[in-house]
Short mmCIF file of C-alpha atoms in Angstrom, two decimals:
data_model
loop_
_atom_site.label_atom_id
_atom_site.label_comp_id
_atom_site.label_asym_id
_atom_site.label_seq_id
_atom_site.Cartn_x
_atom_site.Cartn_y
_atom_site.Cartn_z
CA SER A 1 100.56 59.11 95.62
CA ARG A 2 102.24 55.93 94.99
CA ILE A 3 100.46 55.49 91.64
CA THR A 4 101.02 57.90 89.29
CA THR A 5 99.52 58.11 85.70
CA PHE A 6 100.46 60.91 82.62
CA CYS A 7 99.17 61.61 79.52
CA ASN A 8 99.60 64.21 77.05
CA PHE A 9 100.32 65.15 73.06
CA GLY A 10 100.31 60.87 72.36
CA TYR A 11 102.72 59.96 75.40
CA VAL A 12 100.60 57.93 78.02
CA ALA A 13 103.01 56.39 80.77
CA LEU A 14 102.14 54.58 84.53
CA THR A 15 104.60 54.72 87.27
CA ILE A 16 104.32 52.74 90.56
CA LYS A 17 106.51 53.47 93.37
CA HIS A 18 107.80 50.97 95.64
CA VAL A 19 106.18 48.05 94.33
CA THR A 20 105.72 45.12 96.41
CA ILE A 21 104.46 41.35 95.68
CA TYR A 22 100.78 42.50 95.77
CA ASP A 23 101.83 45.06 92.29
CA VAL A 24 102.09 41.86 90.09
CA GLY A 25 99.71 41.68 87.27
CA ASN A 26 98.62 42.17 83.81
CA TYR A 27 98.48 45.82 83.38
CA THR A 28 96.54 47.36 80.47
CA CYS A 29 96.05 50.48 78.95
CA ARG A 30 92.51 51.13 76.90
CA ALA A 31 92.39 54.32 74.82
CA TYR A 32 89.12 55.25 72.80
CA ASN A 33 87.02 57.95 71.93
CA LYS A 34 83.91 58.61 69.50
CA ILE A 35 85.23 56.20 66.64
CA GLY A 36 86.20 53.08 68.74
CA GLN A 37 89.03 51.75 70.76
CA ASP A 38 92.36 50.34 70.97
CA GLN A 39 94.39 48.35 74.32
CA THR A 40 97.81 47.13 74.93
CA SER A 41 98.82 45.60 77.69
CA ALA A 42 102.40 43.98 79.93
CA GLN A 43 103.33 42.39 82.87
CA LEU A 44 104.84 42.99 85.75
CA SER A 45 106.84 39.93 88.00
CA VAL A 46 108.38 41.04 91.63
CA ILE A 47 110.52 39.43 93.73
CA SER A 48 109.45 38.99 97.35
CA LYS A 49 111.77 39.37 100.12
CA THR A 50 111.59 37.39 103.46
CA ASP A 51 109.15 38.72 105.02
CA ILE A 52 110.02 37.65 108.67
CA ILE A 53 113.44 36.29 110.31
CA TYR A 54 113.41 33.79 112.50
CA ASP A 55 116.53 31.92 113.37
CA SER A 56 118.56 34.35 115.67
CA GLN A 57 121.21 36.95 113.88
CA HIS A 58 123.14 37.29 117.85
CA PRO A 59 122.78 33.83 120.02
CA GLN A 60 124.09 34.96 122.83
CA GLY A 61 121.63 38.15 123.08
CA LEU A 62 118.21 35.82 122.28
CA GLU A 63 119.62 33.51 125.72
CA LYS A 64 120.08 37.04 127.56
CA ILE A 65 116.75 38.10 126.50
CA GLN A 66 115.09 34.86 127.28
CA ASN A 67 116.80 34.47 130.89
CA LEU A 68 115.13 38.14 131.25
CA GLU A 69 112.04 36.76 130.54
CA ASP A 70 111.49 34.21 132.09
CA THR A 71 108.84 34.18 134.87
CA SER A 72 109.05 32.04 137.24
CA ARG A 73 112.52 34.27 138.45
CA TYR A 74 109.91 36.71 139.46
CA THR A 75 106.88 34.31 140.81
CA ARG A 76 106.10 35.64 144.01
CA GLN A 77 105.84 33.55 146.92
CA ILE A 78 102.61 32.97 148.80
CA GLN A 79 103.48 33.02 152.73
CA GLU A 80 102.27 32.59 155.56
CA GLU A 81 102.31 36.30 157.04
CA ASN A 82 103.18 36.26 161.11
CA GLU A 83 102.20 39.64 161.91
CA LEU A 84 104.30 40.97 164.39
CA ILE A 85 103.11 44.58 165.85
CA GLN A 86 105.03 46.32 167.70
CA LYS A 87 105.14 49.70 169.51
CA PRO A 88 106.98 52.70 168.09
CA ARG A 89 110.23 53.68 169.51
CA PHE A 90 112.64 56.76 169.23
CA LEU A 91 116.38 55.49 168.99
CA GLY A 92 117.44 58.97 170.85
CA PRO A 93 116.64 62.30 171.33
CA LEU A 94 115.76 64.67 168.33
CA LYS A 95 118.41 66.33 167.10
CA GLY A 96 118.71 69.89 164.87
CA THR A 97 118.88 73.25 165.01
CA ASN A 98 118.32 74.68 168.55
CA LYS A 99 119.33 78.01 167.77
CA ILE A 100 119.24 80.16 164.30
CA VAL A 101 119.53 83.13 162.83
CA GLU A 102 116.08 84.31 160.89
CA GLY A 103 116.37 83.81 157.67
CA GLN A 104 118.50 80.43 157.77
CA ARG A 105 117.30 76.79 157.08
CA ALA A 106 116.02 74.86 160.06
CA HIS A 107 117.05 70.62 160.80
CA PHE A 108 115.64 68.06 162.79
CA GLU A 109 115.62 64.29 162.81
CA ALA A 110 115.69 61.14 164.42
CA ARG A 111 114.94 56.98 163.96
CA VAL A 112 112.47 55.13 164.57
CA GLU A 113 111.22 51.91 165.32
CA PRO A 114 109.90 49.33 163.88
CA GLN A 115 111.50 50.15 160.56
CA SER A 116 109.56 47.81 158.75
CA ASP A 117 106.13 48.70 159.88
CA LEU A 118 103.35 50.38 157.08
CA THR A 119 100.64 51.02 159.25
CA MET A 120 102.82 53.80 161.52
CA ILE A 121 101.96 57.63 160.89
CA ILE A 122 104.55 60.57 161.58
CA GLU A 123 103.14 63.23 162.80
CA TRP A 124 104.36 66.99 163.37
CA TYR A 125 103.20 69.57 165.49
CA HIS A 126 104.27 73.72 166.69
CA ASN A 127 103.71 74.27 170.24
CA GLY A 128 100.78 71.96 170.07
CA LYS A 129 99.87 72.86 166.64
CA ILE A 130 100.05 70.29 163.68
CA LEU A 131 102.40 71.18 161.15
CA SER A 132 101.18 70.08 157.31
CA ALA A 133 103.86 69.76 154.55
CA ALA A 134 104.09 72.55 152.17
CA ASN A 135 106.32 74.28 150.61
CA ARG A 136 108.69 76.16 152.94
CA ILE A 137 107.93 73.09 155.16
CA GLN A 138 108.72 70.03 153.97
CA THR A 139 109.02 66.63 156.26
CA TYR A 140 110.59 62.86 155.41
CA HIS A 141 109.59 59.43 156.47
CA ASP A 142 111.62 56.61 154.93
CA PHE A 143 112.70 53.18 156.62
CA GLY A 144 112.39 54.29 160.42
CA TYR A 145 114.68 58.01 159.18
CA VAL A 146 112.41 61.04 160.17
CA SER A 147 113.11 64.57 159.44
CA ILE A 148 111.64 68.29 158.95
CA ASP A 149 113.32 70.85 157.11
CA ILE A 150 112.22 74.46 157.88
CA LEU A 151 112.83 76.79 155.06
CA GLN A 152 113.84 80.88 155.47
CA VAL A 153 113.13 80.39 158.88
CA ARG A 154 110.98 83.49 160.55
CA ALA A 155 110.92 84.85 163.62
CA GLU A 156 107.16 83.18 164.54
CA ASP A 157 108.73 79.82 163.53
CA ALA A 158 110.55 79.88 167.25
CA GLY A 159 109.12 77.61 169.83
CA THR A 160 108.62 73.25 170.91
CA TYR A 161 108.61 71.00 167.59
CA THR A 162 107.51 67.67 169.15
CA VAL A 163 107.20 64.34 166.43
CA VAL A 164 104.73 62.03 167.54
CA ALA A 165 104.95 58.25 166.17
CA ARG A 166 101.81 55.80 165.93
CA ASN A 167 100.72 52.92 165.21
CA ARG A 168 98.02 50.16 166.50
CA ALA A 169 100.33 49.03 169.24
CA GLY A 170 100.97 52.27 170.70
CA GLU A 171 102.40 56.06 170.51
CA ALA A 172 106.26 57.68 171.10
CA HIS A 173 107.10 61.61 170.88
CA LEU A 174 109.93 63.47 171.27
CA GLN A 175 110.45 66.85 172.20
CA GLY A 176 112.87 69.80 170.31
CA ILE A 177 113.17 73.58 171.14
CA MET A 178 114.26 76.09 168.64
CA THR A 179 115.02 79.73 169.12
CA VAL A 180 115.36 82.55 166.32
CA GLU A 181 117.39 85.31 166.82
CA THR A 182 115.93 88.27 164.87
CA ARG A 183 117.66 90.47 162.24
CA SER A 184 116.97 94.09 162.49
CA SER A 185 114.64 96.04 159.57
CA ILE A 186 117.99 97.42 158.49
CA ASP A 187 121.16 95.74 157.64
CA THR A 188 123.38 98.16 158.16
CA THR A 189 126.51 95.57 158.59
CA SER A 190 128.57 95.78 155.50
CA MET A 191 128.85 93.08 152.76
CA HIS A 192 132.63 93.54 152.10
CA ARG A 193 134.27 93.65 154.77
CA GLY A 194 137.88 94.27 153.42
CA THR A 195 136.41 97.22 151.46
CA TYR A 196 134.95 98.58 154.41
CA GLU A 197 138.29 98.59 156.15
CA LYS A 198 139.98 99.75 153.58
CA THR A 199 137.67 102.89 152.79
CA GLN A 200 138.34 103.45 156.85
CA ARG A 201 142.04 103.90 156.30
CA LEU A 202 141.65 106.32 153.37
CA GLU A 203 139.20 108.10 155.35
CA ASP A 204 141.52 108.28 158.97
CA ALA A 205 144.25 109.18 157.10
CA LYS A 206 145.68 112.38 157.08
CA PHE A 207 146.06 114.72 153.97
CA THR A 208 149.22 115.96 153.63
CA GLU A 209 150.16 119.10 151.50
CA PRO A 210 153.14 118.91 148.24
CA GLN A 211 155.98 120.14 149.33
CA TYR A 212 157.22 123.18 146.84
CA HIS A 213 160.06 124.64 146.52
CA ILE A 214 158.29 127.95 147.55
CA GLU A 215 160.78 130.36 147.47
CA GLU A 216 161.13 129.39 143.35
CA ILE A 217 157.29 129.96 142.60
CA SER A 218 155.90 132.48 145.41
CA LYS A 219 157.37 135.51 145.58
CA SER A 220 154.63 137.56 146.88
CA LYS A 221 151.24 137.78 148.84
CA PRO A 222 148.08 137.46 147.35
CA ILE A 223 146.81 140.82 145.44
CA PHE A 224 143.24 141.13 143.89
CA ILE A 225 143.95 143.14 140.88
CA GLN A 226 140.18 143.67 140.53
CA PRO A 227 138.05 143.42 143.74
CA LEU A 228 134.09 142.04 143.41
CA SER A 229 131.71 144.63 142.59
CA ASP A 230 128.63 144.49 143.72
CA PRO A 231 125.80 143.50 140.88
CA LYS A 232 122.39 145.02 140.94
CA PRO A 233 119.59 143.08 142.68
CA VAL A 234 117.77 140.71 140.57
CA SER A 235 114.63 138.32 140.84
CA GLU A 236 113.88 135.15 141.86
CA GLY A 237 115.19 132.31 139.35
CA LYS A 238 117.64 134.53 137.92
CA ASN A 239 121.56 134.09 137.33
CA ILE A 240 124.09 135.78 139.43
CA HIS A 241 128.03 135.95 138.28
CA LEU A 242 130.86 137.83 140.53
CA GLU A 243 134.23 137.63 139.20
CA CYS A 244 137.35 139.27 139.86
CA ARG A 245 141.62 139.33 139.45
CA LEU A 246 143.97 137.89 141.45
CA GLU A 247 148.04 137.60 141.62
CA PRO A 248 150.57 135.65 141.44
CA MET A 249 148.54 134.07 138.23
CA GLY A 250 151.02 130.83 138.43
CA ASP A 251 151.13 130.08 142.52
CA PRO A 252 150.63 126.41 142.36
CA THR A 253 150.12 126.85 146.38
CA MET A 254 146.86 129.55 146.21
CA ARG A 255 144.08 128.30 147.96
CA VAL A 256 141.00 130.10 146.93
CA GLU A 257 137.91 129.81 149.12
CA TRP A 258 134.03 131.39 148.74
CA PHE A 259 132.11 132.76 151.77
CA HIS A 260 128.43 133.54 152.49
CA ASN A 261 127.75 135.49 155.58
CA GLY A 262 131.00 133.84 156.64
CA ARG A 263 129.94 130.35 155.90
CA PRO A 264 132.02 128.35 153.44
CA VAL A 265 130.43 128.21 150.10
CA THR A 266 129.19 124.88 149.41
CA VAL A 267 130.15 124.17 145.62
CA GLY A 268 126.48 122.01 143.64
CA SER A 269 124.66 122.29 141.05
CA ARG A 270 123.83 125.84 142.14
CA PHE A 271 126.83 127.08 142.74
CA ARG A 272 129.73 126.85 140.45
CA THR A 273 133.48 128.16 141.24
CA TYR A 274 136.28 128.78 138.70
CA TYR A 275 140.09 129.70 139.62
CA ASP A 276 142.22 129.52 136.42
CA PHE A 277 145.20 131.72 135.49
CA GLY A 278 143.92 134.45 138.35
CA PHE A 279 140.47 134.34 137.07
CA VAL A 280 138.33 133.75 139.87
CA ALA A 281 134.18 133.62 139.94
CA LEU A 282 131.40 132.53 140.78
CA ASP A 283 128.15 131.51 139.47
CA ILE A 284 124.64 130.99 141.16
CA VAL A 285 122.15 129.29 138.92
CA HIS A 286 118.81 130.14 139.56
CA ALA A 287 118.94 132.77 142.66
CA ILE A 288 116.51 132.34 145.32
CA ALA A 289 115.94 134.61 148.19
CA LEU A 290 118.19 132.54 150.27
CA ASP A 291 121.14 133.52 148.64
CA SER A 292 121.26 137.74 149.48
CA GLY A 293 123.72 138.30 151.32
CA GLU A 294 127.77 138.51 151.08
CA TYR A 295 129.42 137.39 149.32
CA THR A 296 133.50 137.33 150.09
CA VAL A 297 136.13 135.29 148.40
CA ARG A 298 139.62 134.62 150.20
CA ALA A 299 143.16 133.78 148.93
CA THR A 300 145.97 132.55 150.99
CA ASN A 301 149.80 130.93 150.18
CA HIS A 302 152.60 131.16 152.61
CA LEU A 303 153.67 134.59 152.55
CA GLY A 304 149.63 135.74 153.25
CA SER A 305 146.18 136.25 152.44
CA ALA A 306 143.82 138.82 150.54
CA HIS A 307 139.79 139.16 150.70
CA THR A 308 137.57 140.84 148.32
CA SER A 309 133.48 141.26 148.87
CA ALA A 310 130.56 141.57 146.85
CA CYS A 311 126.93 142.54 148.43
CA VAL A 312 123.64 140.43 146.72
CA ARG A 313 120.58 141.17 146.51
CA VAL A 314 117.42 138.60 145.37
CA ILE A 315 114.31 140.30 145.58
CA ASP A 316 111.81 137.84 146.68
CA LYS A 317 108.59 136.73 144.33
CA SER A 318 105.09 135.78 146.15
CA ASP A 319 104.10 131.93 145.63
CA ILE A 320 101.11 133.23 143.22
CA LEU A 321 101.97 136.67 141.24
CA THR A 322 98.69 138.05 141.38
CA ASP A 323 100.07 141.15 139.34
CA THR A 324 99.96 141.32 135.46
CA GLN A 325 102.93 141.22 133.59
CA ASN A 326 102.14 142.70 130.73
CA GLU A 327 99.57 146.06 130.98
CA GLN A 328 98.51 146.12 127.50
CA SER A 329 97.69 142.03 127.44
CA LEU A 330 95.20 142.61 130.20
CA GLU A 331 93.42 145.47 128.77
CA GLN A 332 93.16 143.49 125.04
CA ILE A 333 91.72 140.20 127.21
CA GLN A 334 89.56 142.67 129.90
CA MET A 335 88.10 144.15 125.98
CA LEU A 336 87.49 140.94 124.17
CA GLU A 337 85.99 139.91 127.83
CA ASP A 338 83.67 142.38 127.89
CA SER A 339 80.10 140.99 127.74
CA SER A 340 78.01 143.96 126.86
CA LYS A 341 79.19 144.30 123.53
CA TYR A 342 78.01 140.96 122.79
CA ARG A 343 74.50 141.25 124.07
CA ARG A 344 71.78 140.37 122.04
CA HIS A 345 69.86 143.78 121.45
CA ILE A 346 66.19 143.14 120.97
CA GLN A 347 64.99 145.86 118.56
CA GLU A 348 61.95 146.38 116.49
CA ASP A 349 62.61 145.76 112.90
CA VAL A 350 64.62 148.38 111.22
CA THR A 351 63.03 150.10 107.91
CA VAL A 352 65.14 150.50 105.02
CA LEU A 353 65.47 153.56 104.31
CA GLN A 354 68.58 153.52 101.43
CA PRO A 355 69.05 151.23 98.48
CA PRO A 356 72.62 149.49 98.33
CA GLN A 357 75.64 151.96 97.20
CA PHE A 358 79.79 150.89 97.45
CA THR A 359 81.71 153.39 99.03
CA ARG A 360 84.46 151.57 97.81
CA PRO A 361 84.44 149.86 94.83
CA LEU A 362 86.74 146.84 93.04
CA HIS A 363 89.94 147.19 91.85
CA ASN A 364 91.66 145.43 88.12
CA ILE A 365 93.88 142.94 89.56
CA GLU A 366 96.90 141.33 87.06
CA THR A 367 98.64 138.41 88.42
CA VAL A 368 100.64 135.22 87.42
CA GLU A 369 98.95 131.78 87.03
CA LEU A 370 98.55 129.65 90.65
CA THR A 371 98.15 132.73 93.05
CA ASN A 372 95.53 133.88 94.95
CA VAL A 373 93.25 136.91 93.79
CA HIS A 374 91.91 139.05 96.47
CA LEU A 375 89.00 140.69 95.43
CA GLU A 376 86.92 143.20 97.82
CA CYS A 377 85.02 145.91 98.23
CA ARG A 378 82.93 148.13 100.65
CA LEU A 379 79.07 148.12 100.98
CA GLN A 380 76.29 150.52 102.70
CA PRO A 381 74.12 150.23 104.29
CA VAL A 382 75.49 148.51 107.19
CA SER A 383 72.16 147.21 109.19
CA ASP A 384 70.21 145.96 106.05
CA ALA A 385 69.52 142.47 107.06
CA THR A 386 67.70 142.14 103.75
CA MET A 387 70.56 142.89 101.55
CA LYS A 388 71.73 140.14 99.36
CA VAL A 389 75.21 139.88 97.53
CA ASP A 390 75.77 137.87 94.37
CA TRP A 391 78.72 137.33 92.31
CA PHE A 392 78.98 137.51 88.10
CA VAL A 393 82.32 136.38 86.23
CA ASN A 394 81.28 138.04 82.28
CA GLY A 395 77.82 137.51 83.17
CA ARG A 396 77.62 134.32 84.78
CA PRO A 397 77.66 133.40 88.12
CA VAL A 398 80.25 132.36 90.20
CA THR A 399 79.95 128.81 91.47
CA THR A 400 81.51 128.90 94.85
CA GLY A 401 83.39 125.76 96.44
CA HIS A 402 86.86 124.92 97.43
CA ARG A 403 88.69 127.64 95.22
CA PHE A 404 86.08 130.69 94.94
CA ARG A 405 84.97 131.62 98.49
CA PRO A 406 82.78 134.73 98.78
CA SER A 407 82.59 136.71 102.10
CA TYR A 408 80.34 139.50 103.43
CA GLU A 409 79.98 140.63 107.08
CA PHE A 410 78.94 143.87 108.34
CA ASP A 411 80.19 146.87 105.49
CA TYR A 412 82.51 144.25 104.28
CA VAL A 413 82.37 142.39 100.79
CA ALA A 414 85.50 140.31 99.03
CA LEU A 415 85.72 137.19 97.10
CA ASP A 416 88.91 134.70 97.06
CA ILE A 417 90.10 133.00 94.39
CA LEU A 418 92.83 130.24 95.59
CA GLY A 419 95.86 129.30 92.60
CA ALA A 420 94.10 130.99 90.01
CA TYR A 421 94.35 129.71 86.30
CA PRO A 422 93.97 131.26 83.28
CA GLU A 423 90.62 129.98 82.43
CA ASP A 424 90.14 132.73 85.77
CA SER A 425 90.61 135.74 83.76
CA GLY A 426 87.62 138.13 82.86
CA VAL A 427 85.07 140.72 84.18
CA TYR A 428 83.73 140.03 87.87
CA THR A 429 80.85 141.86 89.11
CA CYS A 430 79.50 142.44 92.56
CA GLN A 431 75.87 142.79 92.61
CA ALA A 432 74.16 143.89 95.83
CA ARG A 433 70.46 144.55 96.30
CA ASN A 434 67.55 145.85 98.99
CA GLN A 435 63.77 146.22 99.21
CA LEU A 436 64.85 149.87 97.20
CA GLY A 437 67.49 148.91 94.90
CA GLU A 438 70.70 147.83 93.51
CA ALA A 439 74.17 148.56 93.12
CA VAL A 440 77.42 146.60 90.68
CA THR A 441 80.72 147.21 90.95
CA SER A 442 82.68 145.40 88.81
CA CYS A 443 86.84 144.76 87.36
CA SER A 444 89.32 143.31 85.65
CA VAL A 445 91.13 139.98 86.52
CA ARG A 446 93.77 139.09 84.55
CA VAL A 447 95.78 135.96 84.79
CA HIS A 448 98.88 135.31 82.53
CA ALA A 449 99.44 131.49 82.44
CA LYS A 450 103.04 130.03 82.98
CA GLN A 451 105.16 128.34 80.07
CA GLN A 452 102.76 126.18 78.51
CA LEU A 453 102.89 122.37 78.49
CA PHE A 454 104.64 120.19 75.37
CA LEU A 455 102.21 118.41 74.15
CA GLU A 456 104.02 117.14 71.23
CA SER A 457 106.52 113.98 71.98
CA GLN A 458 110.21 114.77 72.51
CA HIS A 459 111.53 111.74 71.51
CA PRO A 460 109.30 110.05 68.51
CA GLU A 461 110.90 107.10 68.87
CA GLY A 462 109.25 106.69 72.22
CA LEU A 463 106.41 107.63 71.30
CA GLU A 464 106.10 104.89 68.59
CA ARG A 465 107.05 102.33 70.83
CA ILE A 466 104.74 102.95 73.65
CA GLN A 467 101.63 103.05 70.70
CA TYR A 468 102.96 99.99 69.77
CA LEU A 469 102.53 98.24 73.23
CA GLU A 470 99.28 100.29 73.76
CA ASP A 471 97.70 98.82 70.39
CA ALA A 472 94.46 96.80 71.81
CA SER A 473 94.27 95.20 68.64
CA ARG A 474 97.38 92.57 69.49
CA TYR A 475 95.72 91.20 71.85
CA LYS A 476 92.50 90.90 70.83
CA LYS A 477 91.72 86.58 71.92
CA ARG A 478 91.53 84.21 68.95
CA GLU A 479 89.03 81.73 68.66
CA ILE A 480 90.17 78.71 67.90
CA VAL A 481 87.31 76.14 66.54
CA ASP A 482 88.45 72.97 68.64
CA GLU A 483 89.51 70.09 65.51
CA PHE A 484 87.04 67.26 65.04
CA VAL A 485 89.24 64.11 64.48
CA ASN A 486 87.39 61.41 63.09
CA VAL A 487 90.45 58.71 63.42
CA LYS A 488 90.29 55.45 65.80
CA PRO A 489 92.28 55.19 68.95
CA LYS A 490 95.83 52.68 67.67
CA PHE A 491 99.08 52.40 69.90
CA ILE A 492 101.76 52.80 68.37
CA THR A 493 104.31 51.38 70.83
CA ALA A 494 103.54 49.21 73.20
CA PRO A 495 104.52 48.92 77.22
CA LYS A 496 107.68 46.78 78.08
CA ASN A 497 107.44 44.22 80.70
CA GLN A 498 108.80 44.85 84.01
CA GLU A 499 110.19 41.28 85.16
CA ASN A 500 111.89 40.05 88.41
CA LEU A 501 111.72 43.60 90.11
CA ARG A 502 112.82 43.61 93.49
CA GLU A 503 110.39 44.83 95.95
CA GLY A 504 111.16 48.67 96.92
CA GLN A 505 112.04 49.48 92.99
CA HIS A 506 110.19 51.60 90.90
CA ALA A 507 107.84 49.94 87.99
CA HIS A 508 107.11 52.37 84.54
CA PHE A 509 105.44 51.94 81.48
CA GLU A 510 105.09 53.79 78.44
CA CYS A 511 103.59 54.01 74.69
CA LYS A 512 102.56 56.11 72.48
CA LEU A 513 99.47 56.86 71.18
CA GLU A 514 97.31 58.33 68.20
CA PRO A 515 95.66 60.70 67.09
CA VAL A 516 97.62 63.21 68.95
CA THR A 517 95.14 66.38 68.37
CA ASP A 518 91.77 64.84 69.91
CA SER A 519 90.53 66.97 73.28
CA ASN A 520 88.20 63.97 73.40
CA LEU A 521 90.35 60.86 73.77
CA LYS A 522 90.00 59.23 76.86
CA VAL A 523 92.73 56.67 78.36
CA GLU A 524 92.24 53.97 81.59
CA TRP A 525 94.76 51.70 83.05
CA PHE A 526 93.49 48.55 84.29
CA LYS A 527 95.42 45.48 86.15
CA ASN A 528 94.07 42.31 85.69
CA GLY A 529 90.65 43.46 84.46
CA ARG A 530 89.75 45.94 87.16
CA PRO A 531 90.25 49.83 86.75
CA VAL A 532 94.04 51.23 88.64
CA THR A 533 93.25 52.79 92.09
CA ILE A 534 95.70 56.18 92.04
#
């Protein structure tokens, strides 16, 4: 990738990127063919940089590094070990959480001596069973400090906790008791105390009726000018609508209430009430049997009250409907499911006693292109298993397929032609034959063609352009015969010497060569007599 060569149409070049002192030398370009060869050379010289700078550029930094790297400062001094074996001793009681609520974090800690004893082992016990450090239980021991943390305390974590310190001289232990207050399964306390208290104050406050100038607004007591009327009995699942008219209309103090058998109606998804400008209504959506009863609407203002009632009856449906809801459909289904109609009757071979006869012949048809054509006739006898039916058009058999579909069942004989074309016009013949003879019926089918296709070009200039582009002779490959050159290679120009290049710069040699059109000419580069590796 650092050395690249190029040779094209007599131009020859060699490029060396980021030259080093190892690239110095004599570069030779050699060209040869069957007739002979020629070569040209150029020199490359490179001024090298100093490889390593031995003098320090920062004397103070060098002194600091030497001081840090001075191994004599860290020499391990071998001293006689005076082993002082001391029995473990705790410096005080086991401090920690004696009473805690379930879900909180428990902590116990203590101090132990000797602090520098590397052989000391610390163990924790819960009700006499050893505790192992885990995700929820974390133990700690460092320089005489001993502790244990229990995360997300549970009810079963209550009990006696013991810490034991042990070495070769003996052991010591401390104990502590922890009780856990369990929470109830469902937390009924409020998580937002301030909001809860405010809600209680709003709910405890008594509703105060707004004060109106009643003398000016209400001038009469409520009167139902159109009372409720009893609706017709309905079956379960239907909707019920009750409505009436009330006066006075513009009374803001008027209060309208609905009752079902003396109990207030709870407004919800199935019970919807309306009161607007004297119009009072109640809608019951998807009524059930329990909605049956007396419905009463009561209107009240400061001058008096009025009420009107209506009786609603909902016909109960059984859980499973066993009676048919459509008699005609049931009869049709029973007739279709009557297996006796489809029983296979074992009969002896029937002797054919009648030749074929068309009781209804074919009829002539005249239609438009791309419409469907249906030819139909009736044939006797019906129960002839040897009967064979064939279709012909203009004396030739009709080829059945996607567009031509014949059918023959019982006495029904038909031929359907899908998407008829003018070419389908002609005389269609249906031939039926059995052992006693044959019968034929014919009809004429005429299909009128739609507007014919325009075969002549509507744009002569465009057609000529297309024919010109589609002319294959313009794209025929021309066989080119290689031109044989009988000339010896010769360098017209020589590469220039590259002198005093600094390391890291690019070196470029180029020259010109003849003959230009010799396909058999080969060019090679050499450095100090050895081929240049690309």
